[in-house]
Structures are given as structure tokens and as C-alpha cells.
Short mmCIF file of C-alpha atoms and ligand atoms in Angstrom, two decimals:
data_model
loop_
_atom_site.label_atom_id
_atom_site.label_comp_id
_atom_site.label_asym_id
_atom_site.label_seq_id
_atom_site.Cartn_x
_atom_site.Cartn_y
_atom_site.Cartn_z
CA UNK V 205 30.31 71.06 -45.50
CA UNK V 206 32.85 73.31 -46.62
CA UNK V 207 34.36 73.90 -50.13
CA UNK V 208 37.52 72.91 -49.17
CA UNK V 209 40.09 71.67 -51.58
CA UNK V 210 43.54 69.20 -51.23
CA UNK V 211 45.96 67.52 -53.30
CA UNK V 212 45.84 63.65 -52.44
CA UNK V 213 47.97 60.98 -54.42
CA UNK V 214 46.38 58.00 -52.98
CA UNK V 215 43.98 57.01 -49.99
CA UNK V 216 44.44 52.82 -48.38
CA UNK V 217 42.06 51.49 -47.08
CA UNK V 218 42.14 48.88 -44.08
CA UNK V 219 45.56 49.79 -43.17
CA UNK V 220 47.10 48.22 -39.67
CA UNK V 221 50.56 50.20 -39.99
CA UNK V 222 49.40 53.30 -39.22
CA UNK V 223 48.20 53.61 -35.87
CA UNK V 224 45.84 51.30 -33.87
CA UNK V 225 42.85 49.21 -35.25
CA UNK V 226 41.93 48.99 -38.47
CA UNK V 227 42.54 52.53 -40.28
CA UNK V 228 41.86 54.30 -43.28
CA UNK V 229 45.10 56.29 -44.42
CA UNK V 230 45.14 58.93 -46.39
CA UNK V 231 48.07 60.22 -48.35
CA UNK V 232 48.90 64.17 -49.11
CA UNK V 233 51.39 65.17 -51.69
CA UNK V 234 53.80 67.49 -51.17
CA UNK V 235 56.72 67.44 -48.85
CA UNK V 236 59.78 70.02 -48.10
CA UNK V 237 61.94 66.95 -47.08
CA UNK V 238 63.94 64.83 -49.79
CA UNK V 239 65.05 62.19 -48.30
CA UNK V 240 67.41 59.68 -50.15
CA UNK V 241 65.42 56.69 -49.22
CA UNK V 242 61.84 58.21 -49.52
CA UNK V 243 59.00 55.51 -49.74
CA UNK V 244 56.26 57.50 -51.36
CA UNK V 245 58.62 59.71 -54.34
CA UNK V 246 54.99 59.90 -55.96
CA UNK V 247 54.51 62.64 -53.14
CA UNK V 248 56.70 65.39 -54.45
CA UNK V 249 55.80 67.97 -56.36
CA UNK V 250 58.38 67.48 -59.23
CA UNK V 251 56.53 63.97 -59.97
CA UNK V 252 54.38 64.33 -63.06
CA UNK V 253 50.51 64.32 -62.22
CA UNK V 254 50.27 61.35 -64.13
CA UNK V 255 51.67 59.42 -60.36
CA UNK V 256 47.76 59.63 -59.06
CA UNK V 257 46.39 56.31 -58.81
CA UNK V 258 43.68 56.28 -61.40
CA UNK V 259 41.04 56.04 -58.46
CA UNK V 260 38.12 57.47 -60.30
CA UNK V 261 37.99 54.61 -62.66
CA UNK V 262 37.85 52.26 -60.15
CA UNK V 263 34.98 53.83 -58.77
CA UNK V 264 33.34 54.30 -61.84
CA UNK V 265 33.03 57.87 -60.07
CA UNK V 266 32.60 61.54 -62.63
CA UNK V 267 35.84 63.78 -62.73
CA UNK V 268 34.36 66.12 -59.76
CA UNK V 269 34.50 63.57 -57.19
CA UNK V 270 37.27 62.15 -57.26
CA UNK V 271 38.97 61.29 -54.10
CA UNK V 272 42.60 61.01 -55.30
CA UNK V 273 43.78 64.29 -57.50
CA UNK V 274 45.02 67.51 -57.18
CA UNK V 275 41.60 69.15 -56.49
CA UNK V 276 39.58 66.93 -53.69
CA UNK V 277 36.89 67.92 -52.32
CA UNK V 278 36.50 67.55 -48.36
CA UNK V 279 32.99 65.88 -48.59
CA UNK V 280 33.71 63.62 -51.31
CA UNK V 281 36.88 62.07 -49.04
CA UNK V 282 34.90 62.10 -45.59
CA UNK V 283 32.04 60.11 -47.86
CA UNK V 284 34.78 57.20 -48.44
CA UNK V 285 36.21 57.47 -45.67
CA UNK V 286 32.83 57.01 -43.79
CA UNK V 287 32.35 53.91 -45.53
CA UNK V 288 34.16 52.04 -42.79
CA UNK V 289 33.25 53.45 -40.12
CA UNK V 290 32.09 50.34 -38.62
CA UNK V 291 35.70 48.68 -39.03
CA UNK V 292 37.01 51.38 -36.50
CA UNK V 293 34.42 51.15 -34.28
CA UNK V 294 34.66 47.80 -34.05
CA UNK V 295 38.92 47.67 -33.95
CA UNK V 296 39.21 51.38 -32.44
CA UNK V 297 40.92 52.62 -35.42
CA UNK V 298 40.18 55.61 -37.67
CA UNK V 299 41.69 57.21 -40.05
CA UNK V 300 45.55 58.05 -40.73
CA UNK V 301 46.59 61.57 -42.63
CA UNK V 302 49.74 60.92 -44.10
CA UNK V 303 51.74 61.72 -47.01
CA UNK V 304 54.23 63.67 -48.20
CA UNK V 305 53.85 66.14 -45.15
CA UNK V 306 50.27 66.69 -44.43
CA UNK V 307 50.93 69.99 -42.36
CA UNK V 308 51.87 71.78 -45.79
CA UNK V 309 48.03 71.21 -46.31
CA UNK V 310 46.78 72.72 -43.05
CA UNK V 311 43.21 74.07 -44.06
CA UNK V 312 42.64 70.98 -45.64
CA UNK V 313 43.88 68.57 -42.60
CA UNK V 314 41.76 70.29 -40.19
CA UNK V 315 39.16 70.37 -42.28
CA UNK V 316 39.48 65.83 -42.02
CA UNK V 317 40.36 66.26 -38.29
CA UNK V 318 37.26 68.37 -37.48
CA UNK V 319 35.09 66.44 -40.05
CA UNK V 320 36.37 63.15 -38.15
CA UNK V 321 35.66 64.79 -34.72
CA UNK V 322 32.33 65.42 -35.35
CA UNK V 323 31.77 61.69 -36.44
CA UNK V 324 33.57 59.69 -33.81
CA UNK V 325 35.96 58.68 -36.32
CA UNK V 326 39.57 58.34 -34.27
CA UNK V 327 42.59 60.50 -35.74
CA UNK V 328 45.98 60.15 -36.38
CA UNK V 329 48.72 62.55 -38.52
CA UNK V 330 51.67 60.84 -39.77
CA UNK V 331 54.27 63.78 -39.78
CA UNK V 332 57.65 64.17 -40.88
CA UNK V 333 57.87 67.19 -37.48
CA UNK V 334 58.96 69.97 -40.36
CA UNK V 335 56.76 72.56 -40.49
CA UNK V 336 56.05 75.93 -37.85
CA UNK V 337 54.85 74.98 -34.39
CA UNK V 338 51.63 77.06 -35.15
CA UNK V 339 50.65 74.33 -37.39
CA UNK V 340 50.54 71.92 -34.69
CA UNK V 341 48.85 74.41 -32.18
CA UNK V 342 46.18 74.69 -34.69
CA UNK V 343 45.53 70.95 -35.04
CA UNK V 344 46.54 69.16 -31.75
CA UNK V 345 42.96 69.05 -30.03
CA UNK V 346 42.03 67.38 -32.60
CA UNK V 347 44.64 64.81 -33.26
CA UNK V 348 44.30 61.26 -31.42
CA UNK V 349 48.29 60.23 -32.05
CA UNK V 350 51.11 61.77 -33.95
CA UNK V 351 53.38 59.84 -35.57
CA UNK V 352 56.27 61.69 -35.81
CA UNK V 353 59.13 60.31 -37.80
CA UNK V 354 62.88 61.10 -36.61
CA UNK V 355 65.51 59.87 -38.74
CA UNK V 356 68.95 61.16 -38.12
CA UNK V 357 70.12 63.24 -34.66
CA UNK V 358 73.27 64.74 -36.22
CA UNK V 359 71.89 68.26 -38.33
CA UNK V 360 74.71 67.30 -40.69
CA UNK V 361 73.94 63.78 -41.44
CA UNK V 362 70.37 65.10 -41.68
CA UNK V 363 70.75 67.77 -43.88
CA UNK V 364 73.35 65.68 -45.85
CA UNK V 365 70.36 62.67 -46.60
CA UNK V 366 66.86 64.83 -46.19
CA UNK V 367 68.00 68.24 -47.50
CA UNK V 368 66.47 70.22 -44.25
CA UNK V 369 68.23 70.51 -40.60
CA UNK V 370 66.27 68.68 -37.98
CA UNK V 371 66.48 71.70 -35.34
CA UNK V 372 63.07 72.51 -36.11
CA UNK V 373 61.71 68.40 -36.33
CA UNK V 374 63.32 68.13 -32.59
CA UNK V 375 62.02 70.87 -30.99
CA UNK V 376 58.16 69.95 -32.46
CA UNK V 377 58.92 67.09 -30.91
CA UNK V 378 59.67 68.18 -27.63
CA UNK V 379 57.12 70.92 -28.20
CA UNK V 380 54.19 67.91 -28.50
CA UNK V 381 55.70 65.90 -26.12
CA UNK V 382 55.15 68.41 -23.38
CA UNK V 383 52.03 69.51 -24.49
CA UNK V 384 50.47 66.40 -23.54
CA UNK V 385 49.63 64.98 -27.14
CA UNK V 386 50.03 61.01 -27.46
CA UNK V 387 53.20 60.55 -29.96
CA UNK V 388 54.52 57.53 -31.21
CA UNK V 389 57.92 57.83 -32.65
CA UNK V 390 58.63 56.10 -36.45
CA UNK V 391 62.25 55.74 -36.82
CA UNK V 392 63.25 54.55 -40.69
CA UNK V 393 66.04 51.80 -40.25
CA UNK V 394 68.00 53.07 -43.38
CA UNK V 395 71.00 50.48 -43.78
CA UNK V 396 73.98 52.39 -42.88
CA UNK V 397 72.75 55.55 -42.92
CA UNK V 398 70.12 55.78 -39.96
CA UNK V 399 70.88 52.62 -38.45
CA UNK V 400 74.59 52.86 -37.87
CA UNK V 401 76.11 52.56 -34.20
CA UNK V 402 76.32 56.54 -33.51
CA UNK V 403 72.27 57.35 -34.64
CA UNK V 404 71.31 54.25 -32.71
CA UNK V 405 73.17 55.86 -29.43
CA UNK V 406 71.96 59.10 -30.44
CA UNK V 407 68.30 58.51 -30.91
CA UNK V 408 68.26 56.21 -27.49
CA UNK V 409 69.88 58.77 -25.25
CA UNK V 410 67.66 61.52 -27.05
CA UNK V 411 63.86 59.29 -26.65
CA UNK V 412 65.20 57.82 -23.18
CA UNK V 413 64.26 61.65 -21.66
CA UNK V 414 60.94 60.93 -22.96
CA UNK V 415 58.64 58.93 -20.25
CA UNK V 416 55.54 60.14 -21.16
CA UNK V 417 56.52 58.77 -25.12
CA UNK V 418 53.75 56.26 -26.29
CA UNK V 419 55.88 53.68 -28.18
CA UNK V 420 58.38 53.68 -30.56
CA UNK V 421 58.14 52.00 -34.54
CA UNK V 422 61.47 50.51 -35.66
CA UNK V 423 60.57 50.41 -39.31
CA UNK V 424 62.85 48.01 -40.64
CA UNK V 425 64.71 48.86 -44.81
CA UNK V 426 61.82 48.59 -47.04
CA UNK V 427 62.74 48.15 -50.72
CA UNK V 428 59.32 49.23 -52.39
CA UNK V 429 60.82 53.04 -52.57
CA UNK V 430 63.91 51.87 -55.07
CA UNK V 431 61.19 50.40 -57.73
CA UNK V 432 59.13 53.73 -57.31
CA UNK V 433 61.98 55.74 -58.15
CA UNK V 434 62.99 53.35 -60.67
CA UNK V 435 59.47 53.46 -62.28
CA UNK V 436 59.32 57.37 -61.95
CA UNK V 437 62.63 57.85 -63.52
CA UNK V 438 64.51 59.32 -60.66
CA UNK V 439 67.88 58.53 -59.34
CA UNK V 440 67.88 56.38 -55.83
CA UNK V 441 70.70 57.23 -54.11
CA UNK V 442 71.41 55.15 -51.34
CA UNK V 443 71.84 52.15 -54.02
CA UNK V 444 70.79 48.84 -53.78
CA UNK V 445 70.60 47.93 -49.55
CA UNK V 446 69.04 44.87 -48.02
CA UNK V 447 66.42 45.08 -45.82
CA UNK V 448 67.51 44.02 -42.02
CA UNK V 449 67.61 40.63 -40.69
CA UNK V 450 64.42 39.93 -37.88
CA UNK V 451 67.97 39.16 -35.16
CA UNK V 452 69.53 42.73 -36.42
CA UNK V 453 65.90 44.52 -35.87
CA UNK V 454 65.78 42.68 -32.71
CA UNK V 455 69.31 43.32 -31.10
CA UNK V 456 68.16 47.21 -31.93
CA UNK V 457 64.78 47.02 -30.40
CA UNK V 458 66.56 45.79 -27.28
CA UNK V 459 68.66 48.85 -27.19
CA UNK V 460 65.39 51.01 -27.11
CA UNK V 461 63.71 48.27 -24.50
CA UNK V 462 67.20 48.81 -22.29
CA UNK V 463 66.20 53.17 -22.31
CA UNK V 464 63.42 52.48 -20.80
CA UNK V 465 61.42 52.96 -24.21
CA UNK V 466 58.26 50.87 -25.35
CA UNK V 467 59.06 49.25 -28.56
CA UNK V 468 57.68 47.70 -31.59
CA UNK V 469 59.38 46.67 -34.93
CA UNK V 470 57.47 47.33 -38.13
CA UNK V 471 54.55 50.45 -38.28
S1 SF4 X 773 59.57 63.02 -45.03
FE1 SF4 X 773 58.58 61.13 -45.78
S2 SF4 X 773 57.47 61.74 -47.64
FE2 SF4 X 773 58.92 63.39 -47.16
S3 SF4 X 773 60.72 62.93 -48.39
FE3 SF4 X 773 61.05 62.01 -46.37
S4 SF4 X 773 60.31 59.91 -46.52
FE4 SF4 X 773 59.49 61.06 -48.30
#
């Protein structure tokens, strides 16, 4: 197998958020997003290394294979992720490349994809959309489902709470769509800021266009990114918000459900 190299911060195993069946996910560090509400802060680059999960002494494992660090090596993670390969052959699930933005490691993503390919193992890349559409090109044979998170349809709003327009996330979008891939929307409800009346119009009359779209997530406010900034000393700036009531989530889903649009709430 090839020398190849990537920067992982942490790797779950039997995940059932992130994409059908029973999954392994995988998460990359390093994202050109910032978004206020960020659930995985460990992923930027500004975090001090010291935000790895201490992975190689639970596996009683030497330095060189570890499979969470900055310097990975491709066989050591398709070796752990092989370990379960029975659990997606039995639930049709596979393994999850998330992150951070994985497409900001593209040798080492296709080097999983490929690896995963040539096992059976089923594939799915959890994307924030931002990054060139050659990136995509390059990986989409080999990608089972994208998961392509869209937070706010105004460039403004967008720019104002991720720090990057979303001209480029939309057109990927369309770009994939119409390409044939299988996509699953994931759309963070971020109390009053992504789930407020306008975005909610917005992002059904933008998805409704979309028959061929495989479902839609309605991820509902999770608080778990506050205490990770908290715990990595960084300001959270949307402040203290409470996570959505199960009748709120619902009376949104039904908006979705009216477009036309297959939903479910959570991953
Ligand atoms: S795209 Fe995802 S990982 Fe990147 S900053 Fe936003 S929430 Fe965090």
C-alpha cells in the first residue's frame, strides 16, 4: 500500500449518524470554514496538537502507528478500519470520512476511498461543499453518498457566521446533484441563526428543485460544541442557545415534507 500520510483528530467507531448501517467515521482536521457554532473546534488548525485523542495508548499501539495524529499512515487506518468489516456487511454500512473538511486532504481521502473500493467496504464523505469542483471530479466514482452540509442561503448571513461565501458550496451542490452522485443534505438547526423563518423558506424553495435529492438531515442545536470551545479556550459566539423542542423540529420537517423533500430529523 502506499506511503501515504493524513492528519486525523479522531476516528468513531460504530457510528449510526453518518450515513446508513453501522459505520466507521473518520475525522480529518483542518477546515477553511469557521463557523460560530462548529461541533468539532478540535478540527482547526489553530487548536494545539495536544486536541488528538490519545488513541495510541488505548491501543497500547508504538508512536508509528498510530491512527489518530498528524502523520497517519494509510495502512495503519484501513487495518482498524477493517476490523469491522463484518458490522457493514451485515448493516450495509461502511465507513464515513469526515472532519474538519476532508477535501483539504485529497491524496489522502482517495487514498481511503480507493483502499475501501477495493475491499467492499461502502463509502461516504461528510463535506462542508467548500473546496474546487476538481476535488470532487477526482473522488466521485468512488464515493457511495455525500453528505453535504448547507447552512445559510443568504452569502451575507453566510459569510457573516462561517467566514466564506457559499457561491462556491451551492454550485458543488448543484454540480453533484447533476452528476448523478447520491447526496443527502445535513442542514445544522442553529437557533436563530440557521433556523429562522427566511433560511427555512430559503433552503425549501432552493432543495424543492432537487428531485433526484436522497433525503434531507435536520440536525437539531447540539450543545456538545459550547463545552469544546469552552475546554479549548476559545470564545463561542452564538452564546448559550437551547437545543429545539422534538414539536419545533417537527413543524420544520413538515415544511421540507410539504417541498416535496424526503426528510429525517437527527444525522
Ligand atoms: S464546516 Fe464543519 S468542521 Fe468546518 S467550521 Fe463549520 S462546522 Fe466546523
Amino acid at each position: 500500500m502506499s506511503a501515504l500520510k493524513g492528519d486525523i483528530f479522531d476516528i468513531k467507531r460504530f457510528a449510526i449518524h453518518d450515513g446508513p448501517g453501522i459505520r466507521t467515521t473518520i475525522f480529518f482536521r483542518g477546515c477553511p470554514l469557521l463557523c460560530w457554532w462548529c461541533h468539532n473546534p478540535e478540527a482547526r488548525v489553530d487548536c494545539g496538537r495536544e486536541t488528538y485523542r490519545k488513541r495510541s495508548v488505548d491501543l497500547t499501539l508504538p508512536a508509528s502507528d498510530n491512527v489518530i495524529g498528524p502523520e497517519v499512515r494509510l495502512e495503519t487506518l484501513i487495518a482498524e478500519i477493517s476490523r469491522d468489516s463484518i458490522f457493514y456487511d451485515q448493516s450495509q454500512g461502511g465507513v464515513t470520512v469526515s472532519g474538519g473538511e476532508p477535501l483539504m486532504q485529497i491524496d489522502f481521502l482517495e487514498g481511503i476511498l480507493l483502499a475501501c473500493r477495493e475491499r467492499g467496504i461502502g463509502t461516504a464523505v461528510d463535506t462542508s461543499g467548500y473546496a474546487p469542483w476538481e476535488k470532487f471530479e477526482r473522488i466521485m466514482e468512488l464515493v457511495d453518498l455525500f453528505l453535504v452540509d448547507l447552512k445559510l442561503l443568504d452569502d451575507s448571513q453566510h459569510e457573516k457566521y462561517t467566514g466564506v461565501s457559499n457561491g462556491m458550496i451551492l454550485e458543488n451542490f448543484d454540480n453533484l446533484i447533476k452528476a448523478g452522485a447520491s447526496v443527502c443534505a445535513r442542514l445544522p438547526m442553529i437557533p436563530g441563526i440557521t433556523d429562522t423563518e427566511e433560511n427555512i423558506e430559503a433552503l425549501t424553495s432552493f432543495l424543492g428543485r432537487y428531485e433526484e435529492l436522497e433525503l434531507i438531515s435536520l440536525l437539531p442545536y447540539n450543545r456538545l460544541g459550547e463545552d469544546k470551545f469552552d475546554r479549548l479556550g476559545l470564545e463561542y459566539r452564538p452564546g448559550r442557545l437551547k437545543t429545539q423542542a422534538q414539536d419545533e423540529m417537527r413543524g420544520i420537517a413538515d415544511r421540507f415534507e410539504e417541498a416535496g423533500l424526503s426528510v429525517r430529523i437527527g444525522g
